Coordinates of C-alpha atoms and ligand atoms in Angstrom, one line a residue:
Chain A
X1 CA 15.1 44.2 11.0
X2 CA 12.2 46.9 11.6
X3 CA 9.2 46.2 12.5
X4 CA 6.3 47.6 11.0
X5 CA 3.3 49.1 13.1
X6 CA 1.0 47.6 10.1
X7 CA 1.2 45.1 7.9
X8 CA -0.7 44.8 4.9
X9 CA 0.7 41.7 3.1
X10 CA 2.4 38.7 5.4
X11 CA 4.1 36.1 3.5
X12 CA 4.6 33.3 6.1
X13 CA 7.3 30.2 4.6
X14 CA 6.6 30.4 1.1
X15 CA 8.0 27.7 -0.8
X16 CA 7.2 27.4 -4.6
X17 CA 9.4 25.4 -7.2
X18 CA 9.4 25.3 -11.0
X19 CA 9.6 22.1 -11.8
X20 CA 12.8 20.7 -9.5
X21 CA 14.2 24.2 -9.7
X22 CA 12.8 25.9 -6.4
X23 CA 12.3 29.6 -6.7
X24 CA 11.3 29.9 -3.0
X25 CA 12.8 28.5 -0.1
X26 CA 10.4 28.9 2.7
X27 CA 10.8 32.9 3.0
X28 CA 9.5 35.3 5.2
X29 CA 8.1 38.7 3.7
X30 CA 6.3 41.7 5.2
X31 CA 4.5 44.8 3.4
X32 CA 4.1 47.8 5.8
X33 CA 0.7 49.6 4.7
X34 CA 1.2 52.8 3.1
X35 CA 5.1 52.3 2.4
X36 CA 6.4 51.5 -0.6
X37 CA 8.7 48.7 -0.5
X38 CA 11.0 47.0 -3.6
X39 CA 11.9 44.2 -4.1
X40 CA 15.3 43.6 -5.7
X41 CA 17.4 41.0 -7.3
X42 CA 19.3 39.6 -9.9
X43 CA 16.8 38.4 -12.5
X44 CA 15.6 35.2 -12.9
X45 CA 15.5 34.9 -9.3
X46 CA 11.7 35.2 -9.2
X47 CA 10.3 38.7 -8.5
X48 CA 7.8 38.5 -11.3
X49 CA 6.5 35.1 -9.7
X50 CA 6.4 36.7 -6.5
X51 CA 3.7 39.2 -7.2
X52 CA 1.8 36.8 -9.1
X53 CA 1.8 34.5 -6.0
X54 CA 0.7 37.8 -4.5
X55 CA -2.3 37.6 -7.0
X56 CA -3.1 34.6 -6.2
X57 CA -2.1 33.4 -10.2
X58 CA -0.1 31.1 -8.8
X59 CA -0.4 28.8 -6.0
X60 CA 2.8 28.6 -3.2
X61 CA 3.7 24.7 -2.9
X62 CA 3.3 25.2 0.9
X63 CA 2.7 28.9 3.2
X64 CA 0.8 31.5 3.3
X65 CA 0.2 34.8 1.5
X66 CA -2.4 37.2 4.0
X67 CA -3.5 40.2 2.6
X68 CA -5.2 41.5 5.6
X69 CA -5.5 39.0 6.9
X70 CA -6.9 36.5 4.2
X71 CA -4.8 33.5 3.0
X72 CA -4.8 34.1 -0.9
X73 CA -4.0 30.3 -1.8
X74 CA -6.8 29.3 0.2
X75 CA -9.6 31.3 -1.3
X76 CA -12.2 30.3 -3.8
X77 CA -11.9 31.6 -6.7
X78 CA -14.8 34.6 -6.4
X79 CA -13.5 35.4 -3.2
X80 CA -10.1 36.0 -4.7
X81 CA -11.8 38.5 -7.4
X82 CA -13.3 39.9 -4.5
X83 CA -9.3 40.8 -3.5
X84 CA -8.2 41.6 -6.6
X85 CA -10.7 44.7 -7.2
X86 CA -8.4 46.2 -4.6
X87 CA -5.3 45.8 -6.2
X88 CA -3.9 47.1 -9.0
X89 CA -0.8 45.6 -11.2
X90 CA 1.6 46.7 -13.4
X91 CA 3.3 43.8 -16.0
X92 CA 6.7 43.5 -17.0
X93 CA 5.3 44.0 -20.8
X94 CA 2.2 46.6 -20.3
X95 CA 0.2 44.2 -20.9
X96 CA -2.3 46.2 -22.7
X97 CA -5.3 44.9 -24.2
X98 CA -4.6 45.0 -27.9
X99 CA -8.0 45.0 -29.4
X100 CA -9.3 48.6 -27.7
X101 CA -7.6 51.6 -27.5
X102 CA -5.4 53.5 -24.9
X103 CA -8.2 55.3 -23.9
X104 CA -11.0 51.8 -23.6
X105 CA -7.4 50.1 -22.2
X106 CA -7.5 52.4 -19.2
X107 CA -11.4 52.6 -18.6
X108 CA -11.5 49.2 -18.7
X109 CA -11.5 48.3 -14.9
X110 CA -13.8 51.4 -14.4
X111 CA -16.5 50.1 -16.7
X112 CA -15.7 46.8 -15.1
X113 CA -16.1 47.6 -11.1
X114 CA -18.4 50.6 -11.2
X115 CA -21.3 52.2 -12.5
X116 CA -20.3 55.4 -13.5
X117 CA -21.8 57.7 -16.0
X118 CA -19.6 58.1 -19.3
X119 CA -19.1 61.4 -18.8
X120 CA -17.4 60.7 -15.4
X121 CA -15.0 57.5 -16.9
X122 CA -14.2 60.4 -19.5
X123 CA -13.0 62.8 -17.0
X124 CA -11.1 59.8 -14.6
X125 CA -9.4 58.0 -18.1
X126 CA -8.0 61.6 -18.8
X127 CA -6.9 62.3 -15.8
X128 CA -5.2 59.3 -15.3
X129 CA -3.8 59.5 -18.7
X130 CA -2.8 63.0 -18.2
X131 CA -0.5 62.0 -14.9
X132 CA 1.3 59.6 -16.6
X133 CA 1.9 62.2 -19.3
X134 CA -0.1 60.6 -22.0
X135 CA -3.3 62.9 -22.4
X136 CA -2.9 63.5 -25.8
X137 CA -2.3 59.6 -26.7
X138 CA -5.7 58.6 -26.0
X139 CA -7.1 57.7 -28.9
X140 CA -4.1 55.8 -30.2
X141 CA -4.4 51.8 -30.5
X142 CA -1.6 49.8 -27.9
X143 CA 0.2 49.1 -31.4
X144 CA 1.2 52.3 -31.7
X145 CA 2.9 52.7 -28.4
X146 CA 6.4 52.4 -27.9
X147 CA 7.2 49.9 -25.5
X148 CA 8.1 52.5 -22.4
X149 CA 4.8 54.8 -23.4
X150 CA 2.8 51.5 -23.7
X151 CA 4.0 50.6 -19.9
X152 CA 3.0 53.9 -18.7
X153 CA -0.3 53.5 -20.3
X154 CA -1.1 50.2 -18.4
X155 CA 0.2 52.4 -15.1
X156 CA -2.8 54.6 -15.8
X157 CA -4.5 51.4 -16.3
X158 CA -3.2 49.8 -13.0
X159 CA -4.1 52.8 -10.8
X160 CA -7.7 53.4 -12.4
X161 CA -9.8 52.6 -9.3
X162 CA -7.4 54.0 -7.0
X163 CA -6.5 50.5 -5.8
X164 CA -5.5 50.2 -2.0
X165 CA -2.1 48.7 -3.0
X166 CA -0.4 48.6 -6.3
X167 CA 2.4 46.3 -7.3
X168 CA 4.8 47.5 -10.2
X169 CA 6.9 45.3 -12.4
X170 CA 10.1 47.2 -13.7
X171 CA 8.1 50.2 -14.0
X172 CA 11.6 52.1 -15.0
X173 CA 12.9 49.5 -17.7
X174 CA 13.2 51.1 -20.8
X175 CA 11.9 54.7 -19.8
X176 CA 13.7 58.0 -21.3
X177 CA 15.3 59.7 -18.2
X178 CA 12.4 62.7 -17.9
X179 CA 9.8 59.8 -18.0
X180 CA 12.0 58.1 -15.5
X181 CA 11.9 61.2 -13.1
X182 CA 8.4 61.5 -14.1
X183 CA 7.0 58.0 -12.9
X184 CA 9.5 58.3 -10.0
X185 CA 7.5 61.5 -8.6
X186 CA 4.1 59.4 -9.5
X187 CA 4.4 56.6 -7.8
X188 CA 5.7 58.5 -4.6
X189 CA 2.9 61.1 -5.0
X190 CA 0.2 58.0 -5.3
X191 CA 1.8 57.4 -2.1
X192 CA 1.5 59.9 -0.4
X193 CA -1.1 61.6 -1.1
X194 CA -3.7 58.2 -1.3
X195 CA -2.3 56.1 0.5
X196 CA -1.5 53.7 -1.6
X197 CA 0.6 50.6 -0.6
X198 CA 3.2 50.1 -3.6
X199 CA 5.1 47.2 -4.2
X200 CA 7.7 47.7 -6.9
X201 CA 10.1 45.3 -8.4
X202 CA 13.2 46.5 -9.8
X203 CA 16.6 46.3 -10.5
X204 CA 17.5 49.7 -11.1
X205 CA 19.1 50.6 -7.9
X206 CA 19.5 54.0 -8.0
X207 CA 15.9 55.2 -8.6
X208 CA 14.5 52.4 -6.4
X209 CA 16.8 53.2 -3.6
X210 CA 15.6 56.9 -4.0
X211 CA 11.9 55.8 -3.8
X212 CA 11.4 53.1 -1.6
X213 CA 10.6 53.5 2.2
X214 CA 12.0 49.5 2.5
X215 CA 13.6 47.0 0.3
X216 CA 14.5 43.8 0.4
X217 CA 16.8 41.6 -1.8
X218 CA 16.1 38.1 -3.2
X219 CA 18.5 36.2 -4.0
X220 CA 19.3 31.9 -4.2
X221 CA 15.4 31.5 -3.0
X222 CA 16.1 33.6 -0.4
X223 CA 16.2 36.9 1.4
X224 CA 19.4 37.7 1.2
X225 CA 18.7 41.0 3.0
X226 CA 16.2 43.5 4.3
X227 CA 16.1 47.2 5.5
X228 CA 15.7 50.4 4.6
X229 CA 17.8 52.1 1.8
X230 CA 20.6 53.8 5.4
X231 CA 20.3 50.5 6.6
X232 CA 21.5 48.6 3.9
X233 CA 24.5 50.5 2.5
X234 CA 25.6 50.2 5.9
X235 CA 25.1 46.0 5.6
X236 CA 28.7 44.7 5.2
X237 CA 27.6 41.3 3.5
X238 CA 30.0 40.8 0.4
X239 CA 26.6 39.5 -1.3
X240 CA 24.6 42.9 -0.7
X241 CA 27.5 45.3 -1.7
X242 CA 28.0 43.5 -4.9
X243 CA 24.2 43.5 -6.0
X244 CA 23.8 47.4 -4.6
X245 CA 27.1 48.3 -6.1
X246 CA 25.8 46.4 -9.5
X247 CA 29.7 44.3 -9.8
X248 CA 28.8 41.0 -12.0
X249 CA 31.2 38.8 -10.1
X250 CA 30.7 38.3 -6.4
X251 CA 28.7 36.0 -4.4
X252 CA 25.6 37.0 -6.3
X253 CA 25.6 34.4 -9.2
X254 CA 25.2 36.7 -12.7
X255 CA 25.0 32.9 -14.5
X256 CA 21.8 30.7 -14.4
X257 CA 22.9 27.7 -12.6
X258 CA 24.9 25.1 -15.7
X259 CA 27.4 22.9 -15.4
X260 CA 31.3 23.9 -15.6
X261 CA 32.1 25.6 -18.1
X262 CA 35.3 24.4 -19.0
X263 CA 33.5 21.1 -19.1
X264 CA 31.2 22.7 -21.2
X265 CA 33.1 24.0 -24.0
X266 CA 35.5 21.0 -23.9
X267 CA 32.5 18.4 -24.6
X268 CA 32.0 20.0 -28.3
X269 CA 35.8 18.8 -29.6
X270 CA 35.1 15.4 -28.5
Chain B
X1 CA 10.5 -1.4 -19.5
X2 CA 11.1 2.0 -20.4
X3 CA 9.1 2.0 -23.4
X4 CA 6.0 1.0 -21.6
X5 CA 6.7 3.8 -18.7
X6 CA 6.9 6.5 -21.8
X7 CA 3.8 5.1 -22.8
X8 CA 1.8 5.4 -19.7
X9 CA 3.5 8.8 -18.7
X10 CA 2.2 10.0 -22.4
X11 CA -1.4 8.6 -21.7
X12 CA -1.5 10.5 -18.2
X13 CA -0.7 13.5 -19.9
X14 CA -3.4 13.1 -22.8
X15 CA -5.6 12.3 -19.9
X16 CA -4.8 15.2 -17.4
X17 CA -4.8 17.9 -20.7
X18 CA -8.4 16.2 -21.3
X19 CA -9.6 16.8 -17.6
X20 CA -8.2 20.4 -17.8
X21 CA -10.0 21.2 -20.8
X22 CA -13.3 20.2 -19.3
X23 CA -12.6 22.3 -16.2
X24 CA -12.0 24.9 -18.6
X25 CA -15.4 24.2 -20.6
X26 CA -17.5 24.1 -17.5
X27 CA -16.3 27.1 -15.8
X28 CA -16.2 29.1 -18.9
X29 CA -20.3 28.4 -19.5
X30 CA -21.5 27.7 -16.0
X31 CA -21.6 31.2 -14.4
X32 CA -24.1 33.9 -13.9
X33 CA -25.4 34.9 -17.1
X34 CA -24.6 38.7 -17.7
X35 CA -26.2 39.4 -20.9
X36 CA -25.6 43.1 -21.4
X37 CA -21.2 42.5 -21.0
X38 CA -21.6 39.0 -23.0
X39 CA -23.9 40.0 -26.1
X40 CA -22.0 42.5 -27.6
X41 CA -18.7 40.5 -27.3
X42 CA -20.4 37.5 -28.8
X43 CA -21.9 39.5 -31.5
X44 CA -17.9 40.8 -32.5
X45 CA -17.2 36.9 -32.3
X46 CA -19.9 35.6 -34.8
X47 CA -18.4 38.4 -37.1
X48 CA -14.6 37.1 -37.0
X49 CA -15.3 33.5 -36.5
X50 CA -18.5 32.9 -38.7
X51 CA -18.7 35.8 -41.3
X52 CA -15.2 36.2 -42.3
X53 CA -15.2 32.1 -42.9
X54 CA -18.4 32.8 -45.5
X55 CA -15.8 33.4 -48.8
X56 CA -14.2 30.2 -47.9
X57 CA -17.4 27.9 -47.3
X58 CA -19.3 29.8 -50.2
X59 CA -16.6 28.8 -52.7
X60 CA -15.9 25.8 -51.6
X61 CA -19.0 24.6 -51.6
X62 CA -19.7 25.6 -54.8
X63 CA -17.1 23.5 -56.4
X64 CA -17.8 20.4 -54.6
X65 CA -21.1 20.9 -55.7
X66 CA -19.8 20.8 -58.9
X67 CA -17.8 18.2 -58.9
X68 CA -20.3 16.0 -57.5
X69 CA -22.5 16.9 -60.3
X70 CA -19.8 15.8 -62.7
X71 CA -18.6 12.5 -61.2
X72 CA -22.1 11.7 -60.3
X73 CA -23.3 12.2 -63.9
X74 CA -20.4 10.5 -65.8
X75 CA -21.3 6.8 -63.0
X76 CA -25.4 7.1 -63.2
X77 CA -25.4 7.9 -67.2
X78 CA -23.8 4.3 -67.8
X79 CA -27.0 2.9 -66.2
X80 CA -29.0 5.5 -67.9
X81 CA -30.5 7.3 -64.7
X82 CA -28.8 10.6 -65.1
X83 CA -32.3 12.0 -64.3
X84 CA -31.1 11.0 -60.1
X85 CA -28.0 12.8 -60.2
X86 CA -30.1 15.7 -58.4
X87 CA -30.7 13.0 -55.8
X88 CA -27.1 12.1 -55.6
X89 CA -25.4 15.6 -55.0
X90 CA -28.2 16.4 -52.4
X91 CA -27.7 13.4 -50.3
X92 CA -24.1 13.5 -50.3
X93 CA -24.0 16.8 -49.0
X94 CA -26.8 17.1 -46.7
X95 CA -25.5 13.9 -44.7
X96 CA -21.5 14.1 -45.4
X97 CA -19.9 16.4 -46.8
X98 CA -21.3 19.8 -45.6
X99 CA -20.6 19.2 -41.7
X100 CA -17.6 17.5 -42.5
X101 CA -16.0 19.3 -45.1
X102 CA -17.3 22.8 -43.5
X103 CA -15.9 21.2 -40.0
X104 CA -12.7 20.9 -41.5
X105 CA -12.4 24.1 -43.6
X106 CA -13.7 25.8 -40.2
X107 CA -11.1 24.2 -37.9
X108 CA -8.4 25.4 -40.4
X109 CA -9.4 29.1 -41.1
X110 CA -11.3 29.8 -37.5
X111 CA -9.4 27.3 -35.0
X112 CA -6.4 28.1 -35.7
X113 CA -7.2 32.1 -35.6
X114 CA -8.4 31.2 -32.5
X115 CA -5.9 29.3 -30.9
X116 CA -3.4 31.7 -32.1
X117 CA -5.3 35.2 -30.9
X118 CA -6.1 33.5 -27.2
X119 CA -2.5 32.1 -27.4
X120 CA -0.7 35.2 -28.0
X121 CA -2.9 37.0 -25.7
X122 CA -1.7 34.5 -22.6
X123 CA 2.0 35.4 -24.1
X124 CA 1.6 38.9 -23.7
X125 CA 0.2 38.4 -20.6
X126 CA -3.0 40.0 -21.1
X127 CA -4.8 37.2 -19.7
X128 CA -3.0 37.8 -16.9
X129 CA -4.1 41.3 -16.6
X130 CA -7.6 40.6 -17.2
X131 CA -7.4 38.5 -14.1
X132 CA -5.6 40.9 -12.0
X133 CA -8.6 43.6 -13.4
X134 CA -11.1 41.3 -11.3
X135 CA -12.4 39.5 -15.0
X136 CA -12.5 36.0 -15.0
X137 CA -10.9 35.6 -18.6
X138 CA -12.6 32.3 -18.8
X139 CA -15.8 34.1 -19.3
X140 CA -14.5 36.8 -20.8
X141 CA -12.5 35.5 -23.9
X142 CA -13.8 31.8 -23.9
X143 CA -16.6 32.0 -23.3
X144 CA -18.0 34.5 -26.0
X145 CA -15.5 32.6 -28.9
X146 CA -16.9 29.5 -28.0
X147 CA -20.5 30.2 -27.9
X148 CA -19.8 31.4 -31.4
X149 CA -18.5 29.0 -32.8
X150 CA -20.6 26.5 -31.5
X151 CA -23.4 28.5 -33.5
X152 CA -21.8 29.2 -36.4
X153 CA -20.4 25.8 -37.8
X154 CA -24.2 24.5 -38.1
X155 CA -25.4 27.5 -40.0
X156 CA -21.8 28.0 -42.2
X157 CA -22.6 24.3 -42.9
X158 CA -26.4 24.8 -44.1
X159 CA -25.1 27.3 -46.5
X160 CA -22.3 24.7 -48.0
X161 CA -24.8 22.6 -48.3
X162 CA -27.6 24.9 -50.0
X163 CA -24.5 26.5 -52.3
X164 CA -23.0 23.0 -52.7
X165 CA -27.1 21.9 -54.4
X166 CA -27.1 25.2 -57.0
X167 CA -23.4 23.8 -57.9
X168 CA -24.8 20.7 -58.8
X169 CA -27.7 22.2 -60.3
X170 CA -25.7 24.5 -62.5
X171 CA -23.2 21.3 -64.2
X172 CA -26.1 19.1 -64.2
X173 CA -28.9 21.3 -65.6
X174 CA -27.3 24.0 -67.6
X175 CA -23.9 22.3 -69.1
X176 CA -25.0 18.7 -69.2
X177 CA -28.8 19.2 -70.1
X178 CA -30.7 17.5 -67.4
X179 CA -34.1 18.0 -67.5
X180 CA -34.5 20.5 -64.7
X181 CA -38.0 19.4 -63.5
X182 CA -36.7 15.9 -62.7
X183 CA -32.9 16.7 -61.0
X184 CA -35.4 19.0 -58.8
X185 CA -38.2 16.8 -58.5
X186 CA -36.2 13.8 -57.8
X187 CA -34.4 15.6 -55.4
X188 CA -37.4 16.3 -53.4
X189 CA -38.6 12.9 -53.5
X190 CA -35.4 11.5 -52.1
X191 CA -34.0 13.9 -49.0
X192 CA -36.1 13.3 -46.2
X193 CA -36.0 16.1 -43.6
X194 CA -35.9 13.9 -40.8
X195 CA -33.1 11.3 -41.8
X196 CA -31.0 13.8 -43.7
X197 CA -31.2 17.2 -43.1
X198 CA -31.6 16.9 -39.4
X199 CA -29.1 14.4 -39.2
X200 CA -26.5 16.3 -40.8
X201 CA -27.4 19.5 -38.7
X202 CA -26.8 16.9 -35.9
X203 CA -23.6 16.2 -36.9
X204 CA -22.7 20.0 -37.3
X205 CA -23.3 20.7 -34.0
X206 CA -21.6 18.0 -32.9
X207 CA -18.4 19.1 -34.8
X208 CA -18.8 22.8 -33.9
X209 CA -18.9 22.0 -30.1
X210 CA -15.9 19.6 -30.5
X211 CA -14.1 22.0 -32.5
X212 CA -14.3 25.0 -31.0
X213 CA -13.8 23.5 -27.8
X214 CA -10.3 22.1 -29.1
X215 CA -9.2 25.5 -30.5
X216 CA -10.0 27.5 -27.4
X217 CA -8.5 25.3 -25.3
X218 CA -5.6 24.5 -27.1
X219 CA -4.9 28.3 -26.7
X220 CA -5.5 28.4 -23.2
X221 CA -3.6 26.2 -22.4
X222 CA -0.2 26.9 -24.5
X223 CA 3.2 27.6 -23.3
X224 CA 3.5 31.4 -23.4
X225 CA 5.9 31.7 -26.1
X226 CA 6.0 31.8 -30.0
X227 CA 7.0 28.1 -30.6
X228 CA 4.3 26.9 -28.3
X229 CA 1.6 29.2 -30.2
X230 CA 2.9 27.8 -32.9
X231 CA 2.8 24.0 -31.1
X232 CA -0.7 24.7 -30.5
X233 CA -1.9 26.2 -34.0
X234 CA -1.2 22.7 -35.2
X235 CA -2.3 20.9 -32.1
X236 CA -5.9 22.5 -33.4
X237 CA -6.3 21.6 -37.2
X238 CA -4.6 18.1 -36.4
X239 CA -6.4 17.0 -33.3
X240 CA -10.2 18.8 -34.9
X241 CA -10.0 17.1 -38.6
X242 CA -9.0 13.7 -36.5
X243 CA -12.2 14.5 -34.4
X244 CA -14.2 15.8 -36.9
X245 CA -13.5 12.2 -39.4
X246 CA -13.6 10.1 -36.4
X247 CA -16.3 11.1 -35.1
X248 CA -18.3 11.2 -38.1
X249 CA -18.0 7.9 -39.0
X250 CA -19.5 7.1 -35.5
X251 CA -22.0 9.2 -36.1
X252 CA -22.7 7.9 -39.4
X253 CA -23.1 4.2 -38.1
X254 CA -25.1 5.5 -35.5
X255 CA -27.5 7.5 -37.8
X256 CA -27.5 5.3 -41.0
X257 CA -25.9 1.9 -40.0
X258 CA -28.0 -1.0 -38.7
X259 CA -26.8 -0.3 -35.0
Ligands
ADP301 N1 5.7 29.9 -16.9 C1 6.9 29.4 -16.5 N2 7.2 28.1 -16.6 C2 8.4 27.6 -16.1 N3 9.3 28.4 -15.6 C3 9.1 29.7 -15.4 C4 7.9 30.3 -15.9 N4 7.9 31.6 -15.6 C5 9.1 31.8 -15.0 N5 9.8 30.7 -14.9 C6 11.1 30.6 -14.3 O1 11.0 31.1 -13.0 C7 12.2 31.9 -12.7 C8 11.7 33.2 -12.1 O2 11.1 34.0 -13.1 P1 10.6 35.5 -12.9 O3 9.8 35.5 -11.6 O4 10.0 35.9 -14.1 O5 12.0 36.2 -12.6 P2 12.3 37.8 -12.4 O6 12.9 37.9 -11.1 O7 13.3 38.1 -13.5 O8 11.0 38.5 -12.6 C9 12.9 32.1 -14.0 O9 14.2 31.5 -13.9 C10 12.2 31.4 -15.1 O10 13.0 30.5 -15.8
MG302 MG1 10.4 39.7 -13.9

């Protein structure tokens, strides 16, 4: 395992459970700043969960979460606004708000967070807007949208205040392959150019492989493995291959934990 | 054995959903007031939540209005005061049936809009996102719906009560040929602004606070998914008309009884 010079968010032995079903296992996750690192993994397994313990919209049942160095879980709530201005986050479903339009959606945390002059939020929405391909969509309403414009829309949204680090939720599900290659090149040029620290969560392997600087794979509450993309096709776990090469039988359950299924079936001709 | 332990369990949960909706209550209101962000979202809010309920309240008033006229005429005219039935329909809706009836009609056309908008916002996760923006949603999305609806129940229910009267009036006075100086005169005489009208205003408020503060919570605190919206759209016209009759008998005894 690498290690990084910096580290921008230290996950110490988180442990969260749903109910009896425990998501996290007491696991051990570092962000390097300025790197953009996925997180991969069958799903269900918990990658949404894990950047809203990130967030601080969840609480871990026991660890810690420092984002330079402060605990999330432990803050008070203002304090934890205080964090949050500096990061930006892309839902799984957009997440726009439904009420205002695209252009409001994205000059919403503007409006929020500073004091800028509307001719200024103007120029910023449509430049956001305009990286994400989307100029021209401004004045539509989020019903409008189909669902993979709608997600690119609340990417503008996420990266409005040029947030120190951004986390994306399946940023590539249900994207046309040009908007693919499109948001592929954003998200790397965010990076580089800004500075950003990106955290996305994917299970498209290809692209994220492509992207990401260092990934690591979740699986059974766990991390399964970690490294960057040469590092881990060389990994000769059974569990890793199957999940990079994307087989559904392997060591990497494809089924949500049930009982036998033989049993299963056979109970319904009692 | 097991009975017992499904009731306690039950009665823990009541009691724990009861605690979070007060947390909810206090830290949607108690927080620096930032007039210029809140007005003009409370403003929208007294437009869905009070003025789009006016066609409902207006009619309905109107025929209860009626109909008391009716009824009360056909009981008082075998005793031969028709002349008080002025004083009947005021009464009745100044103390009972505009808060309650404009309660109910309110928790079924507002609180369930309510629960279901806030709901299916927490579903789509924009909730989330508001949080993640750095916007406590408490204060943004509560707060504003509850204020007005807190506000609006009292004033929905003055005009029941004030269309509910010209109801009357129009039965009483111009189909059954009461003399119009005495239904007014009488009811003059009879509704006392102190016992009545500021009793049943009390009793508005009361209701609007309770609920509002059922619908917004019920809402909040749904599970994210159609059939829990749909759980808690009927959580809020159940558990409100419940409140809003059980409460009002308490209030009533309070108010009017020898307590
Ligand atoms: N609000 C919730 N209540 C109960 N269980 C949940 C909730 N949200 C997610 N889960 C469960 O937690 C697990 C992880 O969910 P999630 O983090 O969304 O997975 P993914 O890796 O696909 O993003 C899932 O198996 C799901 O059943
Ligand atoms: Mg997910």
């Amino acid at each position: 395992m690498t290690q990084f010079d910096d580290v921008v968010i230290d996950i110490q032995k988180l442990s969260f459970s749903r109910g009896d079903r425990p998501i996290y296992n007491e696991v051990d996750i570092k962000i390097p700043r300025g790197k953009i690192t996925a997180i991969m993994g069958p799903s269900g397994t918990g990658k949404t969960t894990l950047l809203k313990l990130i967030g601080g919209q969840l609480k871990p049942d026991s660890g810690s979460i420092l984002v330079d160095s402060k605990n999330i879980p432990a803050l008070s709530r203002s304090d934890l606004f205080g964090v949050r201005e500096r990061m930006g986050m892309l839902f799984q479903s957009g997440a726009l708000f439904t009420d205002i339009s695209v252009f409001e959606n994205v000059a919403f945390p503007i409006r929020v967070h500073t004091d800028l002059l509307e001719d200024m939020i103007r120029d910023v929405v449509l430049m956001k807007l305009h990286a994400v391909g989307l100029r021209g969509a401004h004045d539509l309403m989020p019903s409008e949208l189909s669902g993979g414009m709608a997600r690119r829309v609340a990417l503008a949204r996420a990266i409005a205040l040029d947030p120190d680090i951004v986390m994306y939720d399946e940023p590539f599900t249900g994207q046309d392959p040009i908007a693919m290659g499109v948001l592929v090149n954003l998200i790397r040029r965010l990076n580089h150019s800004l500075g950003h620290t990106s955290i996305i969560v994917s299970h498209d392997i290809q692209e994220t492989l492509g992207i990401a600087d260092y990934i690591y794979i979740i699986a059974d509450s766990k991390v399964i493995a970690s490294g960057t993309p040469e590092e881990l096709s060389r990994v000769e776990s059974e569990q890793v291959k199957q999940f990079i090469q994307g087989l559904p039988d392997g060591p990497v359950p494809f089924h949500f934990p049930a009982n036998d299924y033989e049993d299963d079936l056979l109970k319904g001709n009692r | 054995m097991d009975q017992l332990a499904l009731l306690g369990r039950k009665g823990l949960d009541k009691l724990a959903a009861f605690g979070r909706a007060g947390m909810i209550l206090f830290q949607s209101l108690v927080a620096k007031p930032q007039p210029l962000v809140m007005f003009p979202l409370f403003v929208k809010q007294i437009y869905f939540i009070g003025v789009l309920s006016l066609i409902i309240i207006v009619v309905s008033g109107l025929f209860i209005g009626m109909v008391l006229g009716l009824q009360g005429y056909t009981i008082l005219v075998d005793y031969g005061s028709e002349q008080a039935v002025g004083q009947m329909v005021a009464l009745s809706l100044v103390r009972e049936l505009a808060p309650v009836v404009t309660a109910l009609l309110f928790a079924g056309r507002a609180g369930s809009a309510l629960t279901a908008e806030i709901g299916l916002m927490k579903a789509t996760e924009q909730l989330s996102s508001l949080e993640m923006i750095g916007v406590d949603p408490l204060r943004r999305i509560i707060a504003p719906r509850f204020w007005a609806g807190f506000i609006c129940l009292p004033i929905l229910s003055a005009i029941f009560a004030i269309v509910g009267v010209y109801g009357g009036s129009i039965v009483s006075i111009d189909w059954l040929g009461i003399y119009d100086g005495s239904f007014w005169a009488n009811m003059q005489n009879s509704v006392n602004f102190y016992d009545d009208v500021l009793n049943g205003l009390i009793k508005a408020v009361v209701f609007g606070f309770v609920v509002t503060w059922i619908a917004v919570f019920q809402g909040y605190d749904c599970i994210p998914t159609s059939e829990g919206i749909s759980q808690a759209t009927t959580k809020t016209v159940v558990y409100s008309s419940l409140a809003v009759l059980g409460l009002d008998f308490i209030l009533t005894a309070v108010m009017f009884g020898e307590l």
